[in-house]
GROMACS .gro file of C-alpha atoms in nm:
model
  383
    1MET     CA    1   0.213  -2.485  -3.198
    2LYS     CA    2   0.425  -2.251  -3.427
    3SER     CA    3   0.118  -2.325  -3.689
    4VAL     CA    4  -0.176  -2.227  -3.448
    5ALA     CA    5   0.005  -1.879  -3.374
    6GLY     CA    6   0.074  -1.809  -3.768
    7PHE     CA    7  -0.357  -1.941  -3.845
    8GLU     CA    8  -0.441  -1.673  -3.548
    9ARG     CA    9  -0.232  -1.436  -3.700
   10LYS     CA   10  -0.531  -1.151  -3.783
   11LEU     CA   11  -0.587  -1.094  -4.146
   12VAL     CA   12  -0.493  -0.736  -4.165
   13GLU     CA   13  -0.322  -0.698  -4.478
   14PRO     CA   14  -0.149  -0.283  -4.469
   15SER     CA   15   0.022  -0.095  -4.729
   16PRO     CA   16   0.326  -0.047  -4.856
   17GLN     CA   17   0.512   0.238  -4.730
   18VAL     CA   18   0.808   0.470  -4.799
   19ASP     CA   19   0.969   0.686  -4.513
   20GLY     CA   20   0.666   0.614  -4.332
   21LYS     CA   21   0.341   0.663  -4.570
   22ASP     CA   22   0.162   0.489  -4.699
   23VAL     CA   23   0.214   0.450  -5.080
   24SER     CA   24   0.121   0.215  -5.402
   25LEU     CA   25   0.270  -0.119  -5.497
   26ASP     CA   26   0.463  -0.015  -5.806
   27GLU     CA   27   0.600   0.299  -5.589
   28ALA     CA   28   0.739   0.096  -5.270
   29ILE     CA   29   0.882  -0.094  -5.622
   30ALA     CA   30   1.058   0.209  -5.769
   31ALA     CA   31   1.150   0.359  -5.393
   32ALA     CA   32   1.355  -0.009  -5.329
   33ALA     CA   33   1.550  -0.017  -5.701
   34ARG     CA   34   1.651   0.315  -5.704
   35LEU     CA   35   1.776   0.259  -5.308
   36ILE     CA   36   1.975  -0.041  -5.473
   37ARG     CA   37   2.103   0.132  -5.773
   38GLU     CA   38   2.221   0.397  -5.559
   39SER     CA   39   2.387   0.173  -5.327
   40ARG     CA   40   2.760   0.092  -5.316
   41LEU     CA   41   2.699  -0.203  -5.131
   42PRO     CA   42   2.388  -0.351  -5.028
   43ILE     CA   43   2.332  -0.629  -4.776
   44PHE     CA   44   2.046  -0.891  -4.887
   45GLY     CA   45   2.002  -1.074  -4.515
   46GLY     CA   46   1.741  -1.194  -4.347
   47LEU     CA   47   1.538  -1.434  -4.577
   48ALA     CA   48   1.327  -1.607  -4.439
   49THR     CA   49   1.114  -1.704  -4.733
   50ASP     CA   50   1.132  -2.022  -4.985
   51VAL     CA   51   1.282  -2.160  -5.250
   52GLU     CA   52   1.127  -1.909  -5.511
   53GLY     CA   53   1.190  -1.650  -5.290
   54VAL     CA   54   1.592  -1.733  -5.239
   55ARG     CA   55   1.626  -1.783  -5.618
   56ALA     CA   56   1.492  -1.400  -5.694
   57ILE     CA   57   1.669  -1.299  -5.368
   58MET     CA   58   1.998  -1.430  -5.509
   59ALA     CA   59   1.961  -1.312  -5.864
   60LEU     CA   60   1.868  -0.971  -5.704
   61ALA     CA   61   2.136  -0.988  -5.521
   62GLU     CA   62   2.367  -1.023  -5.898
   63LYS     CA   63   2.236  -0.757  -6.005
   64GLY     CA   64   2.283  -0.548  -5.765
   65GLY     CA   65   2.613  -0.593  -5.654
   66GLY     CA   66   2.519  -0.704  -5.281
   67ILE     CA   67   2.576  -1.030  -5.052
   68VAL     CA   68   2.370  -1.249  -4.944
   69ASP     CA   69   2.358  -1.426  -4.581
   70HIS     CA   70   2.038  -1.597  -4.342
   71ALA     CA   71   1.958  -1.476  -3.971
   72LEU     CA   72   1.992  -1.805  -3.838
   73SER     CA   73   2.399  -1.830  -4.048
   74ASP     CA   74   2.581  -1.858  -3.714
   75ALA     CA   75   2.335  -2.143  -3.576
   76GLN     CA   76   2.386  -2.305  -4.010
   77TYR     CA   77   2.820  -2.295  -3.982
   78ARG     CA   78   2.841  -2.498  -3.681
   79ASN     CA   79   2.768  -2.681  -3.927
   80PHE     CA   80   2.879  -2.617  -4.282
   81LYS     CA   81   3.293  -2.596  -4.147
   82VAL     CA   82   3.245  -2.966  -4.107
   83LEU     CA   83   3.097  -3.052  -4.417
   84GLN     CA   84   3.337  -2.843  -4.609
   85THR     CA   85   3.693  -2.987  -4.387
   86SER     CA   86   3.564  -3.364  -4.324
   87GLY     CA   87   3.230  -3.504  -4.438
   88TRP     CA   88   2.990  -3.671  -4.278
   89VAL     CA   89   2.712  -3.951  -4.235
   90MET     CA   90   2.451  -3.861  -4.241
   91THR     CA   91   2.078  -4.023  -4.276
   92THR     CA   92   1.678  -3.910  -4.338
   93LEU     CA   93   1.394  -3.883  -4.090
   94THR     CA   94   1.274  -4.172  -4.320
   95GLU     CA   95   1.517  -4.376  -4.242
   96ALA     CA   96   1.557  -4.342  -3.904
   97ARG     CA   97   1.175  -4.339  -3.826
   98ASN     CA   98   1.178  -4.706  -4.004
   99ARG     CA   99   1.542  -4.830  -3.952
  100ALA     CA  100   1.697  -4.705  -3.640
  101ASP     CA  101   1.691  -4.940  -3.270
  102LEU     CA  102   1.926  -4.598  -3.091
  103PHE     CA  103   1.888  -4.238  -3.105
  104ILE     CA  104   2.114  -4.042  -2.909
  105ILE     CA  105   2.056  -3.672  -2.884
  106ALA     CA  106   2.353  -3.465  -2.871
  107GLY     CA  107   2.329  -3.173  -2.697
  108SER     CA  108   2.042  -3.015  -2.848
  109ASP     CA  109   1.636  -2.977  -2.694
  110VAL     CA  110   1.530  -3.127  -2.988
  111HIS     CA  111   1.107  -3.154  -2.856
  112LYS     CA  112   1.099  -2.766  -2.778
  113LEU     CA  113   1.305  -2.670  -3.205
  114HIS     CA  114   1.092  -2.914  -3.298
  115PRO     CA  115   0.797  -3.012  -3.091
  116ARG     CA  116   0.638  -3.323  -3.407
  117PHE     CA  117   0.988  -3.471  -3.377
  118PHE     CA  118   0.976  -3.781  -3.068
  119GLU     CA  119   0.587  -3.844  -3.236
  120ARG     CA  120   0.638  -3.822  -3.588
  121ILE     CA  121   1.042  -4.022  -3.654
  122VAL     CA  122   1.112  -4.213  -3.279
  123CYS     CA  123   0.771  -4.272  -3.099
  124ASN     CA  124   0.589  -4.431  -3.400
  125GLU     CA  125   0.487  -4.759  -3.364
  126ALA     CA  126   0.456  -4.911  -3.707
  127SER     CA  127   0.755  -4.911  -3.953
  128MET     CA  128   0.801  -4.969  -4.306
  129PHE     CA  129   1.004  -5.256  -4.315
  130SER     CA  130   0.840  -5.456  -3.938
  131ASP     CA  131   0.560  -5.509  -3.829
  132ASN     CA  132   0.674  -5.578  -3.509
  133PRO     CA  133   0.977  -5.344  -3.506
  134PRO     CA  134   1.197  -5.335  -3.150
  135LYS     CA  135   1.163  -5.137  -2.921
  136ARG     CA  136   1.388  -4.762  -2.939
  137THR     CA  137   1.672  -4.629  -2.740
  138VAL     CA  138   1.672  -4.331  -2.662
  139VAL     CA  139   1.982  -4.120  -2.481
  140PHE     CA  140   1.997  -3.756  -2.428
  141LEU     CA  141   2.325  -3.688  -2.420
  142GLY     CA  142   2.339  -3.292  -2.260
  143GLU     CA  143   2.157  -3.104  -1.969
  144GLY     CA  144   1.829  -2.977  -1.942
  145LEU     CA  145   1.687  -3.192  -2.181
  146ASP     CA  146   1.313  -3.221  -2.237
  147GLN     CA  147   1.212  -3.599  -2.247
  148SER     CA  148   0.887  -3.500  -2.197
  149ALA     CA  149   0.779  -3.652  -2.554
  150VAL     CA  150   0.971  -3.989  -2.526
  151LYS     CA  151   0.646  -4.178  -2.483
  152GLY     CA  152   0.437  -4.520  -2.581
  153ASN     CA  153   0.467  -4.877  -2.681
  154ARG     CA  154   0.795  -4.858  -2.953
  155ILE     CA  155   1.033  -4.713  -2.592
  156GLY     CA  156   1.203  -4.928  -2.458
  157GLU     CA  157   1.462  -4.762  -2.263
  158VAL     CA  158   1.570  -4.392  -2.220
  159LEU     CA  159   1.896  -4.291  -2.113
  160THR     CA  160   2.015  -3.954  -1.985
  161LEU     CA  161   2.367  -3.830  -1.962
  162PRO     CA  162   2.422  -3.507  -1.816
  163VAL     CA  163   2.726  -3.356  -1.931
  164LYS     CA  164   2.779  -3.042  -2.004
  165ALA     CA  165   2.684  -2.912  -2.389
  166ASP     CA  166   3.076  -2.775  -2.469
  167ARG     CA  167   3.192  -3.117  -2.347
  168ILE     CA  168   2.989  -3.319  -2.543
  169GLY     CA  169   3.279  -3.339  -2.807
  170GLU     CA  170   3.508  -3.434  -2.510
  171VAL     CA  171   3.299  -3.744  -2.433
  172LEU     CA  172   3.242  -3.849  -2.795
  173ASP     CA  173   3.633  -3.830  -2.877
  174ALA     CA  174   3.699  -3.988  -2.597
  175MET     CA  175   3.467  -4.294  -2.709
  176ARG     CA  176   3.608  -4.286  -3.043
  177ALA     CA  177   3.932  -4.332  -2.877
  178LEU     CA  178   3.843  -4.632  -2.680
  179ASN     CA  179   3.706  -4.826  -2.965
  180LYS     CA  180   4.008  -4.791  -3.112
  181GLY     CA  181   4.164  -4.968  -2.827
  182ALA     CA  182   4.337  -4.640  -2.703
  183THR     CA  183   4.419  -4.627  -2.340
  184ILE     CA  184   4.228  -4.364  -2.141
  185THR     CA  185   4.323  -4.284  -1.703
  186GLY     CA  186   4.072  -4.086  -1.530
  187ASP     CA  187   3.762  -4.201  -1.366
  188THR     CA  188   3.549  -3.910  -1.511
  189ILE     CA  189   3.536  -3.887  -1.914
  190GLY     CA  190   3.397  -3.523  -1.976
  191GLY     CA  191   3.211  -3.498  -1.643
  192LEU     CA  192   3.002  -3.864  -1.691
  193PRO     CA  193   3.146  -4.137  -1.501
  194ARG     CA  194   3.339  -4.303  -1.768
  195ALA     CA  195   3.129  -4.692  -1.659
  196ALA     CA  196   2.823  -4.439  -1.830
  197VAL     CA  197   3.061  -4.351  -2.201
  198GLU     CA  198   3.191  -4.670  -2.169
  199ASP     CA  199   2.843  -4.876  -2.201
  200LEU     CA  200   2.718  -4.620  -2.414
  201LEU     CA  201   3.018  -4.677  -2.644
  202GLU     CA  202   2.929  -5.048  -2.643
  203ARG     CA  203   2.528  -4.928  -2.689
  204CYS     CA  204   2.676  -4.794  -2.984
  205LYS     CA  205   2.868  -5.046  -3.144
  206ALA     CA  206   2.546  -5.303  -3.076
  207ALA     CA  207   2.351  -5.092  -3.243
  208SER     CA  208   2.177  -5.238  -3.566
  209TYR     CA  209   2.059  -4.859  -3.678
  210GLY     CA  210   2.201  -4.557  -3.443
  211VAL     CA  211   2.186  -4.218  -3.517
  212VAL     CA  212   2.286  -3.897  -3.313
  213VAL     CA  213   2.069  -3.626  -3.413
  214TRP     CA  214   2.133  -3.212  -3.319
  215ALA     CA  215   1.967  -2.886  -3.404
  216PRO     CA  216   2.269  -2.673  -3.437
  217PRO     CA  217   2.100  -2.359  -3.252
  218SER     CA  218   2.111  -2.519  -2.943
  219LEU     CA  219   2.462  -2.503  -2.974
  220GLY     CA  220   2.461  -2.160  -2.841
  221PHE     CA  221   2.885  -2.162  -2.710
  222ALA     CA  222   3.263  -2.117  -2.867
  223ASN     CA  223   3.399  -2.325  -3.120
  224ALA     CA  224   3.071  -2.535  -3.109
  225ASP     CA  225   3.126  -2.694  -3.492
  226LEU     CA  226   3.386  -2.901  -3.381
  227THR     CA  227   3.166  -3.063  -3.161
  228VAL     CA  228   2.973  -3.129  -3.436
  229GLN     CA  229   3.343  -3.259  -3.600
  230ALA     CA  230   3.335  -3.474  -3.317
  231VAL     CA  231   3.030  -3.606  -3.408
  232SER     CA  232   3.070  -3.672  -3.721
  233GLU     CA  233   3.441  -3.835  -3.691
  234PHE     CA  234   3.228  -4.137  -3.435
  235VAL     CA  235   2.990  -4.156  -3.686
  236LYS     CA  236   3.191  -4.257  -3.901
  237ASP     CA  237   3.406  -4.511  -3.689
  238ILE     CA  238   3.144  -4.637  -3.616
  239ASN     CA  239   3.036  -4.738  -3.961
  240LEU     CA  240   3.303  -4.967  -3.942
  241THR     CA  241   3.132  -5.225  -3.779
  242SER     CA  242   2.739  -5.131  -3.742
  243ARG     CA  243   2.578  -4.899  -3.941
  244PHE     CA  244   2.564  -4.519  -3.757
  245ALA     CA  245   2.463  -4.168  -3.909
  246GLY     CA  246   2.365  -3.780  -3.777
  247LEU     CA  247   2.101  -3.590  -3.768
  248ALA     CA  248   2.134  -3.281  -3.791
  249LEU     CA  249   1.805  -3.059  -3.787
  250GLY     CA  250   1.817  -2.697  -3.900
  251GLY     CA  251   1.495  -2.527  -4.117
  252ASN     CA  252   1.364  -2.302  -3.857
  253GLU     CA  253   1.245  -1.928  -4.064
  254GLY     CA  254   1.351  -2.121  -4.385
  255ALA     CA  255   1.736  -2.146  -4.332
  256VAL     CA  256   1.759  -2.472  -4.476
  257SER     CA  257   1.624  -2.368  -4.814
  258ALA     CA  258   1.860  -2.027  -4.828
  259GLY     CA  259   2.163  -2.235  -4.760
  260ALA     CA  260   2.076  -2.490  -4.967
  261VAL     CA  261   1.892  -2.238  -5.293
  262CYS     CA  262   2.229  -2.013  -5.274
  263GLY     CA  263   2.450  -2.367  -5.264
  264TRP     CA  264   2.357  -2.416  -5.610
  265GLN     CA  265   2.296  -2.106  -5.750
  266SER     CA  266   2.644  -1.985  -5.633
  267GLY     CA  267   2.858  -2.269  -5.536
  268PHE     CA  268   2.877  -2.150  -5.205
  269PRO     CA  269   2.645  -2.194  -4.891
  270LEU     CA  270   2.561  -1.898  -4.755
  271ARG     CA  271   2.795  -1.517  -4.714
  272VAL     CA  272   2.858  -1.492  -5.094
  273SER     CA  273   2.899  -1.101  -5.248
  274PHE     CA  274   2.769  -1.009  -5.579
  275ALA     CA  275   3.018  -0.704  -5.583
  276SER     CA  276   3.251  -0.795  -5.805
  277GLY     CA  277   3.061  -0.954  -6.065
  278LYS     CA  278   3.048  -1.269  -5.926
  279PRO     CA  279   3.071  -1.474  -5.645
  280ASP     CA  280   3.322  -1.447  -5.404
  281TYR     CA  281   3.288  -1.644  -5.124
  282ASP     CA  282   3.395  -1.623  -4.730
  283SER     CA  283   3.246  -1.703  -4.390
  284GLU     CA  284   3.404  -1.475  -4.194
  285ARG     CA  285   3.422  -1.189  -4.391
  286TYR     CA  286   3.010  -1.111  -4.606
  287ALA     CA  287   2.950  -1.231  -4.173
  288MET     CA  288   2.579  -0.941  -4.212
  289SER     CA  289   2.625  -0.961  -3.806
  290ARG     CA  290   3.015  -0.842  -3.853
  291MET     CA  291   2.965  -0.600  -4.211
  292LEU     CA  292   2.633  -0.417  -3.988
  293TYR     CA  293   2.839  -0.460  -3.730
  294ALA     CA  294   3.234  -0.268  -3.915
  295LYS     CA  295   2.951  -0.072  -4.132
  296GLU     CA  296   3.078  -0.196  -4.395
  297GLY     CA  297   2.747  -0.165  -4.580
  298ASP     CA  298   2.582   0.133  -4.710
  299LEU     CA  299   2.183  -0.055  -4.722
  300LEU     CA  300   2.020  -0.315  -4.603
  301LEU     CA  301   1.736  -0.523  -4.755
  302TRP     CA  302   1.591  -0.728  -4.468
  303LEU     CA  303   1.324  -0.991  -4.541
  304ALA     CA  304   1.112  -1.215  -4.300
  305SER     CA  305   0.809  -1.323  -4.417
  306PHE     CA  306   0.709  -1.626  -4.218
  307THR     CA  307   0.647  -1.498  -3.864
  308PRO     CA  308   0.698  -1.111  -3.645
  309ASP     CA  309   1.003  -1.249  -3.456
  310LEU     CA  310   1.204  -1.245  -3.709
  311SER     CA  311   1.240  -0.855  -3.656
  312PRO     CA  312   1.546  -0.641  -3.849
  313PRO     CA  313   1.855  -0.600  -3.715
  314ASP     CA  314   1.894  -0.171  -3.520
  315THR     CA  315   2.066  -0.083  -3.749
  316ASP     CA  316   2.079   0.334  -3.902
  317ILE     CA  317   2.204   0.222  -4.245
  318PRO     CA  318   1.907   0.289  -4.539
  319MET     CA  319   1.615  -0.077  -4.501
  320ILE     CA  320   1.401  -0.193  -4.750
  321LEU     CA  321   1.202  -0.423  -4.536
  322LEU     CA  322   0.997  -0.702  -4.674
  323GLY     CA  323   0.739  -0.823  -4.437
  324THR     CA  324   0.500  -0.999  -4.236
  325PRO     CA  325   0.245  -0.756  -4.192
  326SER     CA  326   0.274  -0.769  -3.807
  327ILE     CA  327   0.695  -0.746  -3.836
  328LYS     CA  328   0.755  -0.477  -3.571
  329PRO     CA  329   1.102  -0.272  -3.627
  330ALA     CA  330   1.291  -0.079  -3.440
  331ARG     CA  331   1.309   0.159  -3.683
  332THR     CA  332   1.128   0.254  -3.988
  333PRO     CA  333   1.250   0.118  -4.326
  334LYS     CA  334   1.324   0.386  -4.567
  335VAL     CA  335   1.122   0.113  -4.793
  336TYR     CA  336   0.787  -0.098  -4.632
  337ILE     CA  337   0.679  -0.439  -4.829
  338PRO     CA  338   0.354  -0.643  -4.664
  339VAL     CA  339   0.451  -1.011  -4.794
  340GLY     CA  340   0.270  -1.297  -4.767
  341THR     CA  341   0.368  -1.641  -4.625
  342PRO     CA  342   0.419  -1.916  -4.814
  343GLY     CA  343   0.200  -2.215  -4.711
  344ILE     CA  344  -0.061  -2.001  -4.595
  345ASP     CA  345  -0.113  -1.686  -4.809
  346HIS     CA  346   0.021  -1.855  -5.141
  347ALA     CA  347   0.171  -2.161  -5.219
  348GLY     CA  348   0.577  -2.267  -5.264
  349ILE     CA  349   0.830  -2.518  -5.250
  350MET     CA  350   1.048  -2.545  -4.908
  351VAL     CA  351   1.390  -2.721  -4.867
  352ARG     CA  352   1.284  -2.997  -4.534
  353VAL     CA  353   1.386  -3.014  -4.209
  354ASP     CA  354   1.670  -3.307  -4.321
  355ASN     CA  355   1.743  -3.136  -4.636
  356VAL     CA  356   1.708  -3.340  -4.817
  357VAL     CA  357   1.419  -3.294  -5.063
  358SER     CA  358   1.177  -3.035  -5.126
  359LEU     CA  359   0.808  -3.002  -5.043
  360PRO     CA  360   0.541  -2.793  -5.194
  361LEU     CA  361   0.312  -2.525  -5.006
  362ARG     CA  362  -0.022  -2.538  -5.089
  363LYS     CA  363  -0.250  -2.207  -5.048
  364LEU     CA  364  -0.475  -2.224  -4.763
  365ARG     CA  365  -0.618  -1.830  -4.778
  366GLN     CA  366  -0.746  -1.597  -4.983
  367SER     CA  367  -0.512  -1.298  -4.960
  368THR     CA  368  -0.399  -1.031  -5.166
  369LEU     CA  369  -0.069  -1.008  -5.030
  370PRO     CA  370   0.221  -1.014  -5.250
  371CYS     CA  371   0.410  -1.336  -5.266
  372ALA     CA  372   0.826  -1.199  -5.214
  373ALA     CA  373   0.926  -1.408  -5.526
  374ASP     CA  374   0.671  -1.148  -5.752
  375VAL     CA  375   0.908  -0.891  -5.543
  376LEU     CA  376   1.162  -0.879  -5.573
  377GLU     CA  377   1.163  -0.986  -5.886
  378LYS     CA  378   0.995  -0.645  -6.025
  379ILE     CA  379   1.184  -0.451  -5.763
  380GLU     CA  380   1.491  -0.601  -6.027
  381ALA     CA  381   1.341  -0.604  -6.315
  382ALA     CA  382   1.286  -0.227  -6.233
  383LEU     CA  383   1.688  -0.189  -6.157
   0.00000   0.00000   0.00000
């Protein structure tokens, strides 16, 4: 559906604008450079672009002394905090597709966020390692999760454990304790019948290759990183006697690419400041949403090159907008430069949803829209 929406967008290629008036691209670039040069603390947000676009915005932020943060980093930090503090055992799409015999979907409406995941990874009938692969068990651990895509000859049992999302961690922690021989009293665990939790634990221990799948944007409740940590610690424990792994599905609006590029360019995940002339990391202090609310920045450069849905936040600080032609900001930006979409209007590279490999994107149509990386490099050169 995302692909259809993207290709059905009208081929409208508006002119760059300064204060709402059409100008040439060179004039818009000069105006953007002037705003960054005069800014005390610019914020570089959105970051919905490909690998080269993120590289360019990192270079611009370093030269302009600004702060970088992705629009969807709140969800990403549910993973980052766990990776930073305790680590995890993760698998890849290919490993899960070819080896897993048990999938646990943890509190995430995967079919809504990643419509082809079940079709391509869970329900595929072929396997790289067997002509007659065993059937798979799929467990939905959560309430109201879409199960419609789980079908086909490869699927054996489909189980539903309707636990509230913010109690999934409680269930997994109890399973860890039971696995270690601890005594847990009561007839229910996390609101589920005790027998159902014990049955799930036995299935995990018996699996030849189990995978717990989650999508960070679905875990939209307080302290959701603790749920991710509970998943990760459970996976580590089961790995002592069997083969188990986690699989976090990110990727909306280039979030995985942004986090990866920021990591290898600066040594830190998103929320990095270059105001001191070197990378300075603070996941709370440099959160874009907090900074805009507290009016700590005096300029926002917003980059959204995939969909018009990622509109910039409604803020009264001056804004430079690099966005798709149909994007509709709440306020007129000081500078607007329409940019093309990677994989449609120009070639590019994206980090895959499982954060493992980089995928090449081809140019699929003729367009005069510039790529974001080129625009950002020209702004940097004009500083």
